[in-house]
Amino acid sequence: MTADDSYDRLDDDDYPAYTMGRAAEALGTTQGFLRAIGEARLITPLRSEGGHRRYSRYQLRIAARARELVDQGTPIEAACRIVILEDQLEEAQRINAEYRRAAESPNPTSAA
């Protein structure tokens, strides 16, 4: 892998570039919080060859939303479930929008 390949990966939201310590620091939370949301299966960090947890920017955004809910008084398990449901809703809305666009577009096979 060249140095250019490494820099390209840093732009990838799914690249596990953050150690647990750095992730906790970036979120302003504890490593225990990251372990707890991992145990609640909100996020599953990748593991380095040495077994250390590594987090992506996408995972940090999800963790930040969970932390926001916990800071508002929501129990961690409930916060994780809310974030999962929000994510599922967003995906369903995206799919529905794609179906609507496809239904509204002219059908190229019927123009004969």
Coordinates of C-alpha atoms in Angstrom, one line a residue:
M1 CA 0.0 0.0 0.0
T2 CA 1.4 3.4 -0.9
A3 CA 1.0 6.6 1.1
D4 CA -1.5 7.9 -1.4
D5 CA -3.7 4.8 -0.7
S6 CA -3.7 5.6 3.0
Y7 CA -4.8 9.2 2.4
D8 CA -7.6 8.0 0.1
R9 CA -8.9 5.7 2.9
L10 CA -9.1 8.5 5.3
D11 CA -11.8 10.1 3.1
D12 CA -13.8 6.8 3.4
D13 CA -16.5 7.1 6.0
D14 CA -16.3 3.4 6.7
Y15 CA -12.6 3.2 7.1
P16 CA -11.7 2.3 10.8
A17 CA -9.2 5.1 11.4
Y18 CA -9.9 5.8 15.0
T19 CA -8.7 3.9 18.0
M20 CA -11.0 3.6 21.0
G21 CA -9.1 6.3 22.9
R22 CA -9.3 8.8 19.9
A23 CA -12.9 8.0 19.3
A24 CA -13.8 8.6 22.9
E25 CA -11.9 11.8 22.9
A26 CA -13.5 13.0 19.7
L27 CA -17.0 12.3 21.1
G28 CA -16.2 13.8 24.5
T29 CA -17.1 10.5 26.2
T30 CA -15.5 7.5 27.9
Q31 CA -14.2 4.3 26.5
G32 CA -16.8 2.6 28.7
F33 CA -19.6 4.3 26.8
L34 CA -18.2 3.0 23.5
R35 CA -18.0 -0.5 25.0
A36 CA -21.6 -0.2 26.2
I37 CA -23.0 0.8 22.8
G38 CA -21.0 -2.0 21.3
E39 CA -22.5 -4.5 23.8
A40 CA -26.0 -3.0 22.8
R41 CA -25.0 -3.8 19.2
L42 CA -25.5 -0.3 18.0
I43 CA -22.0 -0.3 16.4
T44 CA -19.5 -3.1 15.9
P45 CA -16.0 -1.7 15.7
L46 CA -13.5 -3.5 13.6
R47 CA -10.5 -5.0 15.3
S48 CA -6.9 -4.4 14.5
E49 CA -4.5 -7.3 14.1
G50 CA -3.7 -6.9 17.8
G51 CA -7.4 -7.1 18.7
H52 CA -7.8 -3.3 19.4
R53 CA -11.1 -1.7 18.5
R54 CA -11.1 0.7 15.5
Y55 CA -14.0 3.0 14.7
S56 CA -15.0 4.7 11.4
R57 CA -16.4 8.2 11.0
Y58 CA -19.8 6.7 10.3
Q59 CA -19.7 4.8 13.5
L60 CA -18.6 7.9 15.4
R61 CA -21.7 9.8 14.0
I62 CA -24.0 7.0 15.2
A63 CA -22.2 7.0 18.6
A64 CA -22.6 10.8 18.8
R65 CA -26.4 10.5 18.3
A66 CA -26.6 7.9 21.0
R67 CA -24.6 10.1 23.4
E68 CA -26.9 13.0 22.6
L69 CA -29.9 10.9 23.7
V70 CA -28.1 9.6 26.8
D71 CA -27.1 13.1 27.8
Q72 CA -30.9 14.0 27.6
G73 CA -31.6 11.3 30.1
T74 CA -32.5 8.3 27.8
P75 CA -31.2 5.0 29.1
I76 CA -28.4 3.7 27.0
E77 CA -30.3 0.6 25.7
A78 CA -33.2 2.7 24.7
A79 CA -30.9 5.3 23.1
C80 CA -29.3 2.6 21.0
R81 CA -32.7 1.2 19.9
I82 CA -33.9 4.7 19.0
V83 CA -30.8 5.3 16.8
I84 CA -31.3 1.9 15.1
L85 CA -34.9 2.8 14.4
E86 CA -34.0 6.2 13.1
D87 CA -31.4 4.7 10.8
Q88 CA -33.9 2.1 9.5
L89 CA -36.5 4.8 8.9
E90 CA -34.0 6.9 7.0
E91 CA -33.1 3.9 4.8
A92 CA -36.8 3.1 4.1
Q93 CA -37.4 6.7 3.1
R94 CA -34.5 6.7 0.8
I95 CA -35.7 3.5 -0.9
N96 CA -39.3 4.9 -1.2
A97 CA -37.9 8.1 -2.8
E98 CA -36.0 5.9 -5.4
Y99 CA -39.2 4.0 -6.2
R100 CA -41.1 7.2 -6.6
R101 CA -38.5 8.6 -9.0
A102 CA -38.5 5.3 -11.0
A103 CA -42.3 5.4 -11.2
E104 CA -42.4 9.0 -12.3
S105 CA -39.7 8.6 -15.0
P106 CA -40.9 7.7 -18.5
N107 CA -40.7 4.0 -19.3
P108 CA -38.2 3.7 -22.2
T109 CA -39.5 0.2 -23.2
S110 CA -43.1 1.4 -23.8
A111 CA -42.1 4.0 -26.5
A112 CA -42.2 1.8 -29.6

